[in-house]
Tab-separated table of C-alpha atoms in Angstrom:
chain	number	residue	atom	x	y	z
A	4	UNK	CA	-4.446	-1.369	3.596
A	5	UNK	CA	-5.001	-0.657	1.017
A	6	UNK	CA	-6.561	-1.829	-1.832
A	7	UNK	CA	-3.680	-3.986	-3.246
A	8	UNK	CA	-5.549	-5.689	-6.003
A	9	UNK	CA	-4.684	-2.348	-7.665
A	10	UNK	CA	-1.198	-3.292	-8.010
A	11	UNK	CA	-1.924	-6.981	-8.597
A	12	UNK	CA	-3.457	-6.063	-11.590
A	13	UNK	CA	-1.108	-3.883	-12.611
A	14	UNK	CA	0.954	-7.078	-12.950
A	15	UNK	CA	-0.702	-9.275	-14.782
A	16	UNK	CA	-1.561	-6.527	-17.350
A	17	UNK	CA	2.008	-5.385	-17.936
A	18	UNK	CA	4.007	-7.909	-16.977
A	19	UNK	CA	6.427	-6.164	-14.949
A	20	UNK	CA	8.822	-8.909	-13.364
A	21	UNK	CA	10.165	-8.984	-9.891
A	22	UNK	CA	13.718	-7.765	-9.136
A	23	UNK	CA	16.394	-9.805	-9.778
A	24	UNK	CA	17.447	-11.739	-6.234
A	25	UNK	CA	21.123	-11.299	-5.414
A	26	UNK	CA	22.811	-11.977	-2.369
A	27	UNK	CA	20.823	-14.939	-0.787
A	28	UNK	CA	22.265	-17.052	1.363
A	29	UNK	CA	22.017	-20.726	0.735
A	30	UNK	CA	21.618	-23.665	3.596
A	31	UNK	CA	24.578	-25.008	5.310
A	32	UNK	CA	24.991	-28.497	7.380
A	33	UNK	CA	22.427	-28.532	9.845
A	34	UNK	CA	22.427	-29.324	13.328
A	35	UNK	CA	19.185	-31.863	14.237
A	36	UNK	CA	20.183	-31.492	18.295
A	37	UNK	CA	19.394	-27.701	17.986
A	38	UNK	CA	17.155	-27.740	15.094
A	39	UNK	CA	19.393	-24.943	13.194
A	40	UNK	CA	21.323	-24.733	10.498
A	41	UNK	CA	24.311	-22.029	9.236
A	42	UNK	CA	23.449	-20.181	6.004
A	43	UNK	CA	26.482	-19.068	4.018
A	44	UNK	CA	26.305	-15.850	5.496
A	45	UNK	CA	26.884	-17.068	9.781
A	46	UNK	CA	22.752	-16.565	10.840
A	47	UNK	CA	21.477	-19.002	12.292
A	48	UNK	CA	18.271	-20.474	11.106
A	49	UNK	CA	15.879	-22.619	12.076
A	50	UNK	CA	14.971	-26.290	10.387
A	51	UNK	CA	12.407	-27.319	12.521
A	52	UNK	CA	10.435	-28.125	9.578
A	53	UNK	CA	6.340	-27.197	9.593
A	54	UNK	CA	3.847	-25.000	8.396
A	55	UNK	CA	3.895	-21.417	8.697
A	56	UNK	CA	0.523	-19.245	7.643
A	57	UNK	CA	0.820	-15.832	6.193
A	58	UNK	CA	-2.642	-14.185	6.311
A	59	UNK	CA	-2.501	-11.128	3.390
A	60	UNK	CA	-4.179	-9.409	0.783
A	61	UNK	CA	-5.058	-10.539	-2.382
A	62	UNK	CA	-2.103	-8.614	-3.763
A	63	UNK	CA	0.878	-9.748	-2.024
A	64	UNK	CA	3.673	-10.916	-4.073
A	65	UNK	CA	6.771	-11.511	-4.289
A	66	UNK	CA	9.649	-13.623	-6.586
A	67	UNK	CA	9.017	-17.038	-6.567
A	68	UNK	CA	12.799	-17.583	-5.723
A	69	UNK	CA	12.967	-15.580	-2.782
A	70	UNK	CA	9.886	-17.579	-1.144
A	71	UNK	CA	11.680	-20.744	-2.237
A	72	UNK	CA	14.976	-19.381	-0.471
A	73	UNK	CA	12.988	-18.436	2.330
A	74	UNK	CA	11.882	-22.110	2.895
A	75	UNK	CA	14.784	-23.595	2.253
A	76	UNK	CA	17.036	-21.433	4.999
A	77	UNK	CA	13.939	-21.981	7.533
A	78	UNK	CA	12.994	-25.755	6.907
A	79	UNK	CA	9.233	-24.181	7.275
A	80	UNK	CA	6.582	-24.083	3.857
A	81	UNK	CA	4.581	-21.131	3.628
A	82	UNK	CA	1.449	-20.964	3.425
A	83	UNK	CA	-0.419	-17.421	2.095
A	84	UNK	CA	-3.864	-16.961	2.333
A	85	UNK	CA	-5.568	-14.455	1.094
A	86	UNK	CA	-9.248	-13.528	2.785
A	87	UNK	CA	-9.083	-9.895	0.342
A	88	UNK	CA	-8.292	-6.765	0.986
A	89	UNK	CA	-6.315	-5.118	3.533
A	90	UNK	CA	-10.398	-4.139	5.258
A	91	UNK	CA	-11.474	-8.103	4.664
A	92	UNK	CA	-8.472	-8.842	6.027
A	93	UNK	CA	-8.333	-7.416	9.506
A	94	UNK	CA	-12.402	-7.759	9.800
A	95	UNK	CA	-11.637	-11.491	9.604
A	96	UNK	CA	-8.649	-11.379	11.884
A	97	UNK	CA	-11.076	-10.053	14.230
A	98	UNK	CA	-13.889	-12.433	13.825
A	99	UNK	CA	-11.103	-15.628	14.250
A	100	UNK	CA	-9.575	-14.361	17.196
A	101	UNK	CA	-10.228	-16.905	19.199
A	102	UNK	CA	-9.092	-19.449	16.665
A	103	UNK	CA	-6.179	-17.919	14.480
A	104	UNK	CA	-6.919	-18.684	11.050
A	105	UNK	CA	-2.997	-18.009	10.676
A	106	UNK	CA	0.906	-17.528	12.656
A	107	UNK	CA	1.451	-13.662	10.824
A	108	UNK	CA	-0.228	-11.325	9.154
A	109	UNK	CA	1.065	-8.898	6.166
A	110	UNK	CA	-0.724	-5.922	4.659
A	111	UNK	CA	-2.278	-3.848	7.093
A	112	UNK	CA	-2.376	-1.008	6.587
A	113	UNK	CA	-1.964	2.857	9.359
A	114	UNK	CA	-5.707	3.029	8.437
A	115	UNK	CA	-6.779	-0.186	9.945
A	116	UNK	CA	-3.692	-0.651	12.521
A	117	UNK	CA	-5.720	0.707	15.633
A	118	UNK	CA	-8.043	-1.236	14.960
A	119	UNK	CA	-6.339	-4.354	14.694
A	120	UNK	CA	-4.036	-3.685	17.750
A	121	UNK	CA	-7.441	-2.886	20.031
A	122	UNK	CA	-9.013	-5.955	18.830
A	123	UNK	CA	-6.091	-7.767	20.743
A	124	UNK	CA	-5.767	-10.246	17.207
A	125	UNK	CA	-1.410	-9.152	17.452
A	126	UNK	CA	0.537	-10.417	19.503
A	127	UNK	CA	4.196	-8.051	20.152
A	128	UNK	CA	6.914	-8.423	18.254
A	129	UNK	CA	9.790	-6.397	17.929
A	130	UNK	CA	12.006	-7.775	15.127
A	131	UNK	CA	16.312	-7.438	15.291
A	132	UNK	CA	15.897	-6.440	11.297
A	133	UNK	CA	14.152	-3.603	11.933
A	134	UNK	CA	16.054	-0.809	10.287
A	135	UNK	CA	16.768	2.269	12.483
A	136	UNK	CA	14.757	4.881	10.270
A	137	UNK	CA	11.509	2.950	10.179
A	138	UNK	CA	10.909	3.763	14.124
A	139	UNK	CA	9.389	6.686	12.820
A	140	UNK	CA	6.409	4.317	11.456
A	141	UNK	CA	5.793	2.721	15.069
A	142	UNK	CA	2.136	2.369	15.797
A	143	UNK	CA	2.197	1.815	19.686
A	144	UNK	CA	5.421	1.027	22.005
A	145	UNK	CA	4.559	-2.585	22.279
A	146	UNK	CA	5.720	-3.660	18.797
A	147	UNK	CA	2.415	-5.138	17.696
A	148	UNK	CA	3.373	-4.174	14.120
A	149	UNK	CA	6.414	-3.996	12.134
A	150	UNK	CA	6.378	-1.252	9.062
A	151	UNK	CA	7.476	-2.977	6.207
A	152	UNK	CA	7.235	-0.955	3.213
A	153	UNK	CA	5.240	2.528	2.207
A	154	UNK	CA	3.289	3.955	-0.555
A	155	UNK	CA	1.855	7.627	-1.524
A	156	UNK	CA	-1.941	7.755	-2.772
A	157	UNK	CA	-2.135	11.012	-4.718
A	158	UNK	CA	-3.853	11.809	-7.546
A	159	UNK	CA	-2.226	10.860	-11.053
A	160	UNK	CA	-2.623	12.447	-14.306
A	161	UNK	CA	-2.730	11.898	-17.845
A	162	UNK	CA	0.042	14.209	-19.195
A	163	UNK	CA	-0.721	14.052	-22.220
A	164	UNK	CA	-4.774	14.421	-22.308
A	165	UNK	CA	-3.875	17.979	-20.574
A	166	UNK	CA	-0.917	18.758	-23.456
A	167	UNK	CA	-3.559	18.159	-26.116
A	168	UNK	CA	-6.108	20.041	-24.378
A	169	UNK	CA	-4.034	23.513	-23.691
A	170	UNK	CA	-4.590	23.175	-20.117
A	171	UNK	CA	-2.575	23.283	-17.147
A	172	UNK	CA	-1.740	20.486	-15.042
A	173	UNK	CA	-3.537	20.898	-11.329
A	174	UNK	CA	-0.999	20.824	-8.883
A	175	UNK	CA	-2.592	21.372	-5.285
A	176	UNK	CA	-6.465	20.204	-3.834
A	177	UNK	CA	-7.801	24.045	-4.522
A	178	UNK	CA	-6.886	23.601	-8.041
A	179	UNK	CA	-9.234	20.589	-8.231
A	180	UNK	CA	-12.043	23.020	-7.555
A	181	UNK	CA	-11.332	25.008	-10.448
A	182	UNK	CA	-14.141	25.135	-13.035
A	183	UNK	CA	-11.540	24.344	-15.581
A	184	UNK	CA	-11.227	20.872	-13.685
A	185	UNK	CA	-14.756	19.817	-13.751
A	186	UNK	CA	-15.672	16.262	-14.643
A	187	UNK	CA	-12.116	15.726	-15.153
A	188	UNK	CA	-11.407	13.529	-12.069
A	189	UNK	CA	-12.600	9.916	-10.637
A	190	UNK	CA	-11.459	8.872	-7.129
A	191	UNK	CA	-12.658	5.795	-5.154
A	192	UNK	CA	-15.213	4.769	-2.632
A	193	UNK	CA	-13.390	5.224	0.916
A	194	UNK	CA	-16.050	2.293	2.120
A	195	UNK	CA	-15.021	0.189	-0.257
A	196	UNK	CA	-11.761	0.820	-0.950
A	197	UNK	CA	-8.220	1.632	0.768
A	198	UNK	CA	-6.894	3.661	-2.073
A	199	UNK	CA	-10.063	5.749	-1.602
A	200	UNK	CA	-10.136	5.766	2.259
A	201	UNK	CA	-6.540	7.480	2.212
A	202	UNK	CA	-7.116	9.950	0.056
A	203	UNK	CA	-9.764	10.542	2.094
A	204	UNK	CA	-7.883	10.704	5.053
A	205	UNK	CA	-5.078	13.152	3.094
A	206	UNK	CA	-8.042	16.005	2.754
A	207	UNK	CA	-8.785	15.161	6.388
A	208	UNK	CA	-5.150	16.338	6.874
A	209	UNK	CA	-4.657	18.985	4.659
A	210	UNK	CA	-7.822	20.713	5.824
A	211	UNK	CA	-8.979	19.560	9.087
A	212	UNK	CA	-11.859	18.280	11.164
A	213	UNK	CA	-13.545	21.535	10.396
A	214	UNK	CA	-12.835	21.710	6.482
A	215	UNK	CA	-12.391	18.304	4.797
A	216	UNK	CA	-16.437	17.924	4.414
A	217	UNK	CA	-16.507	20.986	2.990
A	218	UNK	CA	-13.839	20.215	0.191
A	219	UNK	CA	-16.061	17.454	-1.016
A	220	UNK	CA	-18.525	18.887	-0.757
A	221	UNK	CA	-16.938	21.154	-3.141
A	222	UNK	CA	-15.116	18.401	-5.554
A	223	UNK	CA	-19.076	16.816	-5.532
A	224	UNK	CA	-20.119	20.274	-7.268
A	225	UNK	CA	-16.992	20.307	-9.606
A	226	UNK	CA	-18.243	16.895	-10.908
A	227	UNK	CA	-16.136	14.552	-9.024
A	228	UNK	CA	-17.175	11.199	-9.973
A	229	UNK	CA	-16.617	7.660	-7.494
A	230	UNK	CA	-15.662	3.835	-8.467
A	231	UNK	CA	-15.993	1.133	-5.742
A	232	UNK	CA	-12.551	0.698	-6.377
A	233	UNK	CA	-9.134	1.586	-8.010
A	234	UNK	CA	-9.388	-1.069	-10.397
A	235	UNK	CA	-12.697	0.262	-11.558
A	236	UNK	CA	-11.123	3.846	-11.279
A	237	UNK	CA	-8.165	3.406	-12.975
A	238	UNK	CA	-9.036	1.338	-15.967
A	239	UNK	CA	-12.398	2.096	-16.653
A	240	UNK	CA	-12.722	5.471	-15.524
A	241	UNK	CA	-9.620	7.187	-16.215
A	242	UNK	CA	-8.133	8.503	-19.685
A	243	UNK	CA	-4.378	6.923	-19.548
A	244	UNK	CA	-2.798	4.707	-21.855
A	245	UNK	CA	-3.768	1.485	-20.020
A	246	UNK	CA	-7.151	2.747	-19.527
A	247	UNK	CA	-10.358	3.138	-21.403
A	248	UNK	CA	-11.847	5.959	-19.354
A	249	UNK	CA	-12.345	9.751	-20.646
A	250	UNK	CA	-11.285	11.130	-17.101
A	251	UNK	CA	-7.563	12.517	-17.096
A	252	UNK	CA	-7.210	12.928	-13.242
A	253	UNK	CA	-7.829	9.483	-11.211
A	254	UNK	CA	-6.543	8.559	-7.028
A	255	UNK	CA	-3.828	6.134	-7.883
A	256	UNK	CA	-0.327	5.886	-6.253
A	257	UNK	CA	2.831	7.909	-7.105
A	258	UNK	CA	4.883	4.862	-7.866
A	259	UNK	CA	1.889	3.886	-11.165
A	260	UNK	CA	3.627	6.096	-13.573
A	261	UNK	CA	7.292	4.458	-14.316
A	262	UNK	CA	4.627	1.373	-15.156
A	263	UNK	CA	2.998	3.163	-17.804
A	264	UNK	CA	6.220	4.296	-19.640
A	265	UNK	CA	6.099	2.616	-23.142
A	266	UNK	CA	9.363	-0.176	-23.458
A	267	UNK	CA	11.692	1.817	-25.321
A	268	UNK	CA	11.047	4.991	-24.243
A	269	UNK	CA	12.055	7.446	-21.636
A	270	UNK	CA	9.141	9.929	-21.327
A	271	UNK	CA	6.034	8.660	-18.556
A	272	UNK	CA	2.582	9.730	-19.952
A	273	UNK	CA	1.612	10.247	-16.474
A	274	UNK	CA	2.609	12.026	-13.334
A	275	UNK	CA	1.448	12.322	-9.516
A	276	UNK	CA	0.219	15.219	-8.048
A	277	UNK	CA	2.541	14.901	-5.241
A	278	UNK	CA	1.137	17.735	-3.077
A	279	UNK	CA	-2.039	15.627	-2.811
A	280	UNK	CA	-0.605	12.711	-1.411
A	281	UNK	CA	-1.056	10.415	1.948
A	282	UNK	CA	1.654	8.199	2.889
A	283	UNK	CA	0.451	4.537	3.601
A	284	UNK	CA	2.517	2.436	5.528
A	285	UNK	CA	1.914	-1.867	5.615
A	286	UNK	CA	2.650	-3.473	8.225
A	287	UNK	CA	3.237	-7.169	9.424
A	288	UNK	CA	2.512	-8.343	12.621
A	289	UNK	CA	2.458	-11.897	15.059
A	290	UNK	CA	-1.076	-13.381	15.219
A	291	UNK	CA	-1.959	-13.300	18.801
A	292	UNK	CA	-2.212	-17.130	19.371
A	293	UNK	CA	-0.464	-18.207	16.602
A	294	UNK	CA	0.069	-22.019	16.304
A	295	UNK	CA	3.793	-21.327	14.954
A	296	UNK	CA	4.620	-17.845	16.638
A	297	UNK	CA	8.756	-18.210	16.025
A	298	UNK	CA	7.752	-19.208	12.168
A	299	UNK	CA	5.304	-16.067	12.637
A	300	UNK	CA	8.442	-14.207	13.783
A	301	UNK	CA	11.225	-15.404	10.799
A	302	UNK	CA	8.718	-14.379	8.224
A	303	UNK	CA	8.705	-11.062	9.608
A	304	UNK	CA	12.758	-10.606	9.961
A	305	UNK	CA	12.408	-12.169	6.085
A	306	UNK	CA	9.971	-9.167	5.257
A	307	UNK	CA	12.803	-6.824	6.227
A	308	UNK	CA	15.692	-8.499	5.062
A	309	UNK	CA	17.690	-6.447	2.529
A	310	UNK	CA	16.454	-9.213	-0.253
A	311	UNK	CA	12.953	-9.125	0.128
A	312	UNK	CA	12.976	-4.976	0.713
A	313	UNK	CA	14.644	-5.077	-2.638
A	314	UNK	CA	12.345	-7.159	-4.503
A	315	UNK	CA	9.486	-5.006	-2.838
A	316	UNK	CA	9.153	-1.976	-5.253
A	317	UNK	CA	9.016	-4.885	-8.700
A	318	UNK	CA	6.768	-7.004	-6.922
A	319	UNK	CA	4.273	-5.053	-5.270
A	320	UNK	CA	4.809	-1.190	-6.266
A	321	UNK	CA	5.355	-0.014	-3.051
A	322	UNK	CA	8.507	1.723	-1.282
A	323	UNK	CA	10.855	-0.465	0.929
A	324	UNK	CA	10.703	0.641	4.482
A	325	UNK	CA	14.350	0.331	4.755
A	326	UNK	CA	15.395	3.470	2.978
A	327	UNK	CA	18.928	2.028	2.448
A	328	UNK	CA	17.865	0.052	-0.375
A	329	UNK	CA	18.438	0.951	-3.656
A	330	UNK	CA	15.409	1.506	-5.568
A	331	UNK	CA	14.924	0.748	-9.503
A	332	UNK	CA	16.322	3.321	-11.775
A	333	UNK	CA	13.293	4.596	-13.626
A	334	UNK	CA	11.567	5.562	-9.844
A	335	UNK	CA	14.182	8.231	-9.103
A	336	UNK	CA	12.660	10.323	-12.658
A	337	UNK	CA	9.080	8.809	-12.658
A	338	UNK	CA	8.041	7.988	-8.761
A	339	UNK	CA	9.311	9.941	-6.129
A	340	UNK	CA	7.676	10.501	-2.714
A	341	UNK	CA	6.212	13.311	-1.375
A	342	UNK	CA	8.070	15.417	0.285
A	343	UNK	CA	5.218	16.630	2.442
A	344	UNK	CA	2.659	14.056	2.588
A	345	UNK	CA	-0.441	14.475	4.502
A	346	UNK	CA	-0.816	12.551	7.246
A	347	UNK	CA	-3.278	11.821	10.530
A	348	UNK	CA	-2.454	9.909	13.494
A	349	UNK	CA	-3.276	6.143	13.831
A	350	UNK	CA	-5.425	6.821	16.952
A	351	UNK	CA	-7.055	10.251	15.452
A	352	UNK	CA	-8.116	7.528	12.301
A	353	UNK	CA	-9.065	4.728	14.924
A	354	UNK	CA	-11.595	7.355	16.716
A	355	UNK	CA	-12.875	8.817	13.522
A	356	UNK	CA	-13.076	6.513	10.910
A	357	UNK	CA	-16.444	4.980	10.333
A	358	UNK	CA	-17.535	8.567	11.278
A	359	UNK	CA	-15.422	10.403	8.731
A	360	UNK	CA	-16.942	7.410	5.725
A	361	UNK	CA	-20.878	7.967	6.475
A	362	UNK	CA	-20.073	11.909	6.398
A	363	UNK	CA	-18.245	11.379	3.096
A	364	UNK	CA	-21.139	9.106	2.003
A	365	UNK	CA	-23.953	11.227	3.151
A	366	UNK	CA	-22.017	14.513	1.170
A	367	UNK	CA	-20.859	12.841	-1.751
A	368	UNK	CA	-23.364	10.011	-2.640
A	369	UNK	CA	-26.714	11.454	-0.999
């Protein structure tokens, strides 16, 4: 999906913890006949013991005690691997496929879902956590993916670059055109980079087969410039306070500004443009032949338990599927979602995608 490193980063550079874990059940008397055990809470569990393989990107995380309650209800260690980014990802999925690398898979992404379902590397799975509203998310009937949590790629900027300049914040994709906006913005490489490959797909939405080249084609004479990817555009490129970059306006994701409010205070220096946004959605999904398909299948009722969707927006910066859980404080002022985002239909992307990036490539780069 995505280009997740961005929010890996974003970690390690401002050490933003994972949320508190509350509410986890711990391991009751087991049964050996059966192979379960009770949690505190009545589910059943299994303690078969084993190995379970999570194939992800490089940017999956999540608090160290929830994994460690996670093994400890299941009797199963898990194992993460991480072949890159959500593109690496599902290209290796595909070139394993007849011998699983891994049981499940986490991180791809309604960009690359098509692609992973046609390549037949998912096997269906339709999970009893699955909360009611996230149907909405489905990629085929089947169940070869489960939507686990969200995230808007708009375009951020540096509030207060503009406040010292005199100028207006942009607000909509025609305002980007404006010759007062020239130079000003840096988005990434859609080849290289999921970040850049939805925004890409959000002008492909907001203006069609017929007019989306012809918007770049338009930000290319306003000065747009490109970075392979969002790490590169966000802290090199572009002018906010964790940056080092002279560009105010940069593709990011509407949940980066709470992380750039200063400790202490309760102003963000940055703000999404949310009427340029495209709603990703990650997914997790059984690996078809999956040495461990039922471990392949608790990880994925884990991914949606009310714990794990709660540690989801500290961890990895992204929106918990399950819109039932509570969300920290500071994203109801500083990261709300679009209430319109663009969008294009999984199959529409499947059939156009390497199209749409060599059109982009041959307008943009030359």
């Amino acid at each position: 999906m995505t280009h997740h490193i961005s929010r890996a980063r974003l970690i390690a550079l401002l050490g933003v913890g994972g949320l508190a874990l509350a509410g986890c059940s711990a391991v009751g008397a087991g049964d050996e006949a059966t192979g379960t055990s009770t949690s505190a809470s009545g589910e059943q569990t299994s303690t078969a013991g084993g190995t379970v393989r999570l194939i992800t990107h490089d940017s999956f995380a999540l608090s160290e005690e929830l994994i460690a309650q996670f093994e400890a209800d299941t009797g199963l260690t898990l194992e993460q691997v991480a072949p890159g980014d959500a593109g690496s990802m599902v290209n290796q999925l595909i070139l394993t496929k007849d011998a699983p690398i891994g049981d499940v898979v986490f991180g791809i992404d309604n960009s690359f879902a098509t692609r992973a379902i046609d390549e037949g590397v998912l096997a269906p799975y339709t999970s009893p956590a699955l909360p009611a509203d996230a149907a909405q998310y489905a990629v085929d009937e089947a169940g070869s993916l489960t939507p686990i949590d969200t995230g808007d790629v708009c375009v951020n900027a540096d509030d207060e670059w503009f406040a010292d300049a005199g100028l207006e914040l942009p607000v909509t994709f025609e305002d980007l055109l404006e010759p007062e906006y020239a130079d000003l913005l840096v988005v990434e490489n859609p080849a290289t980079s999921s970040p850049g490959l939805a925004f890409l797909l959000a002008t492909v939405g907001a203006f069609g087969e017929d007019g989306w080249l012809d918007y770049w084609a338009g930000l290319r004479d306003n000065g747009v410039a490109v970075a392979a990817s969002w790490s590169d555009a966000y802290y090199v490129d572009f002018s906010g306070p964790s940056s080092e970059g002279d560009r105010p306006l940069v593709v990011s994701y509407s949940s980066s500004p709470p992380y750039e409010v200063p400790e202490g205070e309760d102003t963000a220096p940055t703000s999404a443009l949310l009427e340029t946004c495209f709603r990703q959605v990650e997914y997790a999904g059984v690996i078809a032949g999956a040495a461990n398909p039922e471990g392949a299948q608790l990880v994925i009722d884990w991914l949606l338990s009310p714990e794990v969707q709660a540690d989801i927006p500290g961890s990895m910066y992204v929106y918990p599927v399950d819109s039932t859980v509570a969300l920290p404080e500071d994203w109801a002022r500083f990261a709300p979602q679009a209430a319109s985002p663009f969008v294009v239909a999984p199959a529409e992307i499947a059939a156009n995608r390497d199209a749409w990036i060599t059109a982009w490539t041959d307008t943009v780069i030359g």
